[in-house]
XYZ file of C-alpha atoms in Angstrom:
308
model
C -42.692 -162.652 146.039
C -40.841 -161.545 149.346
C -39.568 -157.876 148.680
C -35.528 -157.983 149.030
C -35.476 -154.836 150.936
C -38.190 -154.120 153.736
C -38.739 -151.089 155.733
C -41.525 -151.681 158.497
C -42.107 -147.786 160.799
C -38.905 -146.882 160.401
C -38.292 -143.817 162.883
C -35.116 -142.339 163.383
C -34.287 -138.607 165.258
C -31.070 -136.699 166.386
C -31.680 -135.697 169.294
C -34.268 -133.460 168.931
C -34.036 -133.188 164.635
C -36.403 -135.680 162.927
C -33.930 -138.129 160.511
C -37.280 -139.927 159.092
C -40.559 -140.981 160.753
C -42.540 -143.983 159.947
C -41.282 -145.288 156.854
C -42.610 -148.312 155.339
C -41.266 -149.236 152.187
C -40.684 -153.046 149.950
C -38.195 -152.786 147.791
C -37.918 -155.116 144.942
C -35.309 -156.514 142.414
C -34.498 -153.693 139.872
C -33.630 -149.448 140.145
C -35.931 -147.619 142.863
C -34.926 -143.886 143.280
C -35.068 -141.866 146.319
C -36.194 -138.139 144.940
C -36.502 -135.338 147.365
C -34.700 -132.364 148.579
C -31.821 -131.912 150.244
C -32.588 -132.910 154.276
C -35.461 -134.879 153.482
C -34.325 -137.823 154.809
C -32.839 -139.915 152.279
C -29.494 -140.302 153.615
C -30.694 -141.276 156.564
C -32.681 -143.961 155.332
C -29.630 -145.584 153.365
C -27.199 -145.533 156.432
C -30.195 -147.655 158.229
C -30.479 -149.779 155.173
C -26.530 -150.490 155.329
C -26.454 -150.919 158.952
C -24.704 -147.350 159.670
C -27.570 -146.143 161.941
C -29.999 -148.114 164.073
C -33.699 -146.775 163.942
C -35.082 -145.728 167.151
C -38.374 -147.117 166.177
C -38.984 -149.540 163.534
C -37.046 -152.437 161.399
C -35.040 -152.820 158.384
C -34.733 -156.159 156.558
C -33.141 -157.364 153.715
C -33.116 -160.518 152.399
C -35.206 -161.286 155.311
C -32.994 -161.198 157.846
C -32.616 -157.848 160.085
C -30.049 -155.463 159.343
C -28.647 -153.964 162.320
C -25.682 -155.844 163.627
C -26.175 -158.516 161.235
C -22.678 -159.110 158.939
C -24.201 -162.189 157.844
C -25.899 -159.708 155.096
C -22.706 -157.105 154.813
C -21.213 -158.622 152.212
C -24.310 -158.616 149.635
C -24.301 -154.688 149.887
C -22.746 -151.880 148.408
C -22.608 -148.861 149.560
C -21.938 -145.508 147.958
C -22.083 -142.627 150.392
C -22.743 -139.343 149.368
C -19.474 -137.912 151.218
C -16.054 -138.964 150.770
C -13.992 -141.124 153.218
C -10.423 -141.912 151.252
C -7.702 -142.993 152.416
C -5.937 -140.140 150.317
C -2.008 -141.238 150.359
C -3.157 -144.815 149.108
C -3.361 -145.452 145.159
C -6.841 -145.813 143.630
C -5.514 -149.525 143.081
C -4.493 -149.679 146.479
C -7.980 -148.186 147.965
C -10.049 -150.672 146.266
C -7.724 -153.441 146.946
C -7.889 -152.406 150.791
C -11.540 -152.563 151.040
C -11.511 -155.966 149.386
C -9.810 -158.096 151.476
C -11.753 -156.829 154.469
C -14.769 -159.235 152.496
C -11.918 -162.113 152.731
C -10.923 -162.145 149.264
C -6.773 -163.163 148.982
C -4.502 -160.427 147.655
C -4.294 -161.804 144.649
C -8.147 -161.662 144.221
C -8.520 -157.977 145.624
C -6.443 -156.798 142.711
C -8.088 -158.326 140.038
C -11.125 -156.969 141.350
C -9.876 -153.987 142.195
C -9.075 -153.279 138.645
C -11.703 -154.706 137.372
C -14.210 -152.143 139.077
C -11.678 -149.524 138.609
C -11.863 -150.181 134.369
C -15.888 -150.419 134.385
C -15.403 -146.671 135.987
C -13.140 -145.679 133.360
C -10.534 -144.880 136.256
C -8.072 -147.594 134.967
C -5.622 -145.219 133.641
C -5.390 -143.238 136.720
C -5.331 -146.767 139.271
C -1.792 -146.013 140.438
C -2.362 -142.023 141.163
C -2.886 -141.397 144.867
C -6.578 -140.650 145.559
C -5.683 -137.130 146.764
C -4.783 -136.894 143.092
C -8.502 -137.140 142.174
C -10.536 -134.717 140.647
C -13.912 -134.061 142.389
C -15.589 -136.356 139.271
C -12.570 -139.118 139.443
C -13.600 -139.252 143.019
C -17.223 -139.531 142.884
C -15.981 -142.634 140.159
C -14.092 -144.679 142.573
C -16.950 -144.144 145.323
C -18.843 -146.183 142.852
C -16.000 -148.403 142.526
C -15.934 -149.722 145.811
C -19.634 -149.742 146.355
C -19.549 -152.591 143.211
C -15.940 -153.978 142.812
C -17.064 -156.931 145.633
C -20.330 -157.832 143.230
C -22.953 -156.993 145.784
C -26.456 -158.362 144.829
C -27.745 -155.113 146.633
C -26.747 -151.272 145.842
C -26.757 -148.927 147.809
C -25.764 -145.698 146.184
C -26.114 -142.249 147.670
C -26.711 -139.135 145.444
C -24.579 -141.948 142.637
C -24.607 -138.850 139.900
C -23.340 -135.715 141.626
C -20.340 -134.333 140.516
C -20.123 -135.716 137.275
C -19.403 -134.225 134.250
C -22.632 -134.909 131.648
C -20.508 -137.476 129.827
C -19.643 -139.605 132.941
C -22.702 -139.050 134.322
C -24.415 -140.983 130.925
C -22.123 -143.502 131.370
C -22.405 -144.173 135.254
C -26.335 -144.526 134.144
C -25.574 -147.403 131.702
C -23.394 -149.262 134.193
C -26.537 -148.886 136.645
C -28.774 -150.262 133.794
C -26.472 -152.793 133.492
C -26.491 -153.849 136.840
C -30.523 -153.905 136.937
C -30.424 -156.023 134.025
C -28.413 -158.648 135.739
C -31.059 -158.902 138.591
C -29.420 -156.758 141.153
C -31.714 -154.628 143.605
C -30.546 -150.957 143.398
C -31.772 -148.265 145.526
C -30.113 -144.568 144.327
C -31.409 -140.872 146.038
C -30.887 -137.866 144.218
C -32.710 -134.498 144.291
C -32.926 -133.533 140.737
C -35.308 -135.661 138.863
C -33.929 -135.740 135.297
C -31.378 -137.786 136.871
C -33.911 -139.577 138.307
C -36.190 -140.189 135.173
C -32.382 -141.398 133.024
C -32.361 -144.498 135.437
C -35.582 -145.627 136.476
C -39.769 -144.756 136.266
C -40.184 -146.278 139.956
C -39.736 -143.221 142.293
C -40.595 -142.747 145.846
C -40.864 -139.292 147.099
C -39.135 -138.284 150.373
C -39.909 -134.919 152.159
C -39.271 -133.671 155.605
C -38.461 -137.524 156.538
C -41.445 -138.760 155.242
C -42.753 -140.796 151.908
C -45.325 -138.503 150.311
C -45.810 -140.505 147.217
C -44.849 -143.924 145.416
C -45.681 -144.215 142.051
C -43.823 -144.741 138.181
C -42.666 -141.164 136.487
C -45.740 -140.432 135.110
C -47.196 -140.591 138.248
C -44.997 -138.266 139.598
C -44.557 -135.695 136.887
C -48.462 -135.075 137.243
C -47.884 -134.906 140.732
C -45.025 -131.970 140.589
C -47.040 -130.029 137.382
C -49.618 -129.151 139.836
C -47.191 -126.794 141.244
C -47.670 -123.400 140.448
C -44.868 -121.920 139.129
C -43.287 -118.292 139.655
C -41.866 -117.192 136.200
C -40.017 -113.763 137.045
C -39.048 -111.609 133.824
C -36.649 -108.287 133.535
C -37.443 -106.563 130.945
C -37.625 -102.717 129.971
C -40.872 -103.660 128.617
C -41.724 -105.275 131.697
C -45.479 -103.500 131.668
C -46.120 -104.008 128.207
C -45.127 -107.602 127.967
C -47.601 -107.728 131.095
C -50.560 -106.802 129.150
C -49.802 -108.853 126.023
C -49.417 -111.698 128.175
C -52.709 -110.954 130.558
C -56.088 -112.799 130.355
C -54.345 -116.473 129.342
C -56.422 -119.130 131.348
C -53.158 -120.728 132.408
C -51.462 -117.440 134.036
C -52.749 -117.262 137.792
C -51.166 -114.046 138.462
C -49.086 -111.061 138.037
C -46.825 -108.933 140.175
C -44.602 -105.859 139.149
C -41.036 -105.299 140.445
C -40.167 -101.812 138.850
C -37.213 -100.997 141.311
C -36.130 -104.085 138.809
C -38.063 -103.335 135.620
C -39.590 -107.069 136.125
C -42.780 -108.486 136.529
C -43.324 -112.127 137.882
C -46.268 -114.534 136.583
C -47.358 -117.165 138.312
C -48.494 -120.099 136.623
C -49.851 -123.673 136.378
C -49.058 -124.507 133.268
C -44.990 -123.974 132.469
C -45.042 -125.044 128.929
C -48.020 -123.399 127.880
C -46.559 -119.945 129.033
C -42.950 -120.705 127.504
C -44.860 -121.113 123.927
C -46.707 -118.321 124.319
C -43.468 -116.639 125.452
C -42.256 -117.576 121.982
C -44.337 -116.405 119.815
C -44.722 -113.261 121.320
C -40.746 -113.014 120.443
C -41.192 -113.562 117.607
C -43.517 -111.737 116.408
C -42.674 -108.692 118.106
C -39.927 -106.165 119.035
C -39.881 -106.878 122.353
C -36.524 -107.807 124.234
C -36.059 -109.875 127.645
C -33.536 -109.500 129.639
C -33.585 -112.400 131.801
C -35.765 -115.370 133.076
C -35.221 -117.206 136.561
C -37.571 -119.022 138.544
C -37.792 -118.415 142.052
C -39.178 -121.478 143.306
C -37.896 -123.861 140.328
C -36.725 -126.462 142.934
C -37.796 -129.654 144.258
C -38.666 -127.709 148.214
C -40.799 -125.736 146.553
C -42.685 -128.370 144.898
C -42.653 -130.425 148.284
C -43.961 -127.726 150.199
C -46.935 -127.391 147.924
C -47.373 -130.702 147.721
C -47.614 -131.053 151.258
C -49.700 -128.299 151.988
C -52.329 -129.218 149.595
């Protein structure tokens, strides 16, 4: 089967800043998520996918056909972009409406569509408000709006989830579903993988504009738990908790901070530590403070990764 969306050494640069180098990628029917950190190249890739950008080096196809320059394929795609572009003294009615009969739909048509998309957002009670109106979450909502109220067999959406409160965000992830379900391609970025692992197991990982790994979530998760992980905890028992917790096979090592009465662990094995953590709290008087970790981001992971 011919992959919908192709990406053959796709290179793209600004100036002298690397967008994404050499990406080859077939994309087929269903959800495939972008996951990496912020600047990795994600963005970039979508705006070539759409047509936005044109890659210095390379091709994008979809349906076959080459993307740049090519409206024959426009109208099959929609795009959500990560930052807003309203028009902010138009309605959220009016916005939608706008946008519609740029794809040659009559008036009439636009605002039945309009409102449709607008209802499957939950935005229908707030369709007349002017977009400037919005709140941040009511706005991220009608980006999705647009990017589906034309019924694109393609979607594009750019970080899809951010902004949302947890409710809307569960509900923006069964509208997705739904949209796989009816045979639509759907290609979504994000940098937190949670989000990620709510709406598909087919990941590609994107660092430094680059694909480091393809693979489903389990794949990946065994992948990223090879990190090590920096565990830093303040405590006034900082040195005793030290020695209770010293000589597990899983800790790597230990560093004191007593300017902070904290000591840090380094780890490869999160959960492991965290149940020891436990019982040790349990069973004992001592008292913690706080926890953070350091490097308990996706850049973190990526830099290890890469570096291995």
């Amino acid at each position: 089967m011919t992959a919908i969306i192709e990406a053959r050494n796709l290179s793209r640069w600004y100036g002298n800043v690397l967008g994404i180098s050499e990406i080859n990628l077939e994309i087929n029917p269903g959800i495939t998520a972008l996951l990496g950190p912020n600047g990795a190249g994600k963005s970039t890739f979508m705006k070539i996918l759409t047509g936005q950008l044109k890659a210095n080096i390379g091709e994008a196809r979809i349906f076959g056909e080459k993307v740049w320059n090519n409206r024959r394929i426009f109208s099959r795609l929609g795009f959500c972009p990560e930052d807003d572009a309203f028009y902010e003294d138009l309605s959220g009615l009016e916005f939608l409406s706008g946008l519609l009969s740029l794809y040659g739909f009559s008036q009439a048509e636009s605002r039945q569509k309009a409102s449709q998309a607008l209802d499957l957002v939950e935005l229908a009670d707030v369709a007349d408000r002017q977009v400037r109106s919005y709140s941040r979450g009511m706005r991220q909502r009608i980006k999705i709006a647009q990017a589906i109220a034309h019924d694109p067999e393609v979607l594009i959406l750019d970080e899809p989830l951010s902004g949302l409160d947890p409710l809307s965000k569960r509900r923006i992830i069964k509208l997705i579903k739904e949209f796989k379900n009816a045979g639509k391609t759907i290609v979504i970025s994000s940098h937190i993988l949670p989000e990620v692992e709510a709406l598909t197991s087919e990941i590609v990982l994107i660092h430094q504009g680059k694909i480091i790994a393809r693979g489903d979530i389990y794949f990946i998760r065994d992948l990223i738990d090879t990190h090590p992980h920096m565990i830093r905890i303040k405590s006034a028992q900082y040195r005793q908790l030290a020695t209770t917790m010293a000589g597990e096979d899983y800790l790597l090592k230990m560093a004191f901070e007593p300017e902070d009465q904290a000591v840090v662990f380094e780890t490869h094995d999160r959960d492991r530590f965290f149940n020891r953590l436990n019982e040790l709290l349990l069973s004992s008087p001592l008292a913690i403070d706080e926890i953070t970790s350091p490097d308990d981001n996706l850049q973190a992971v990526f830099d290890y990764l890469v570096g291995k």
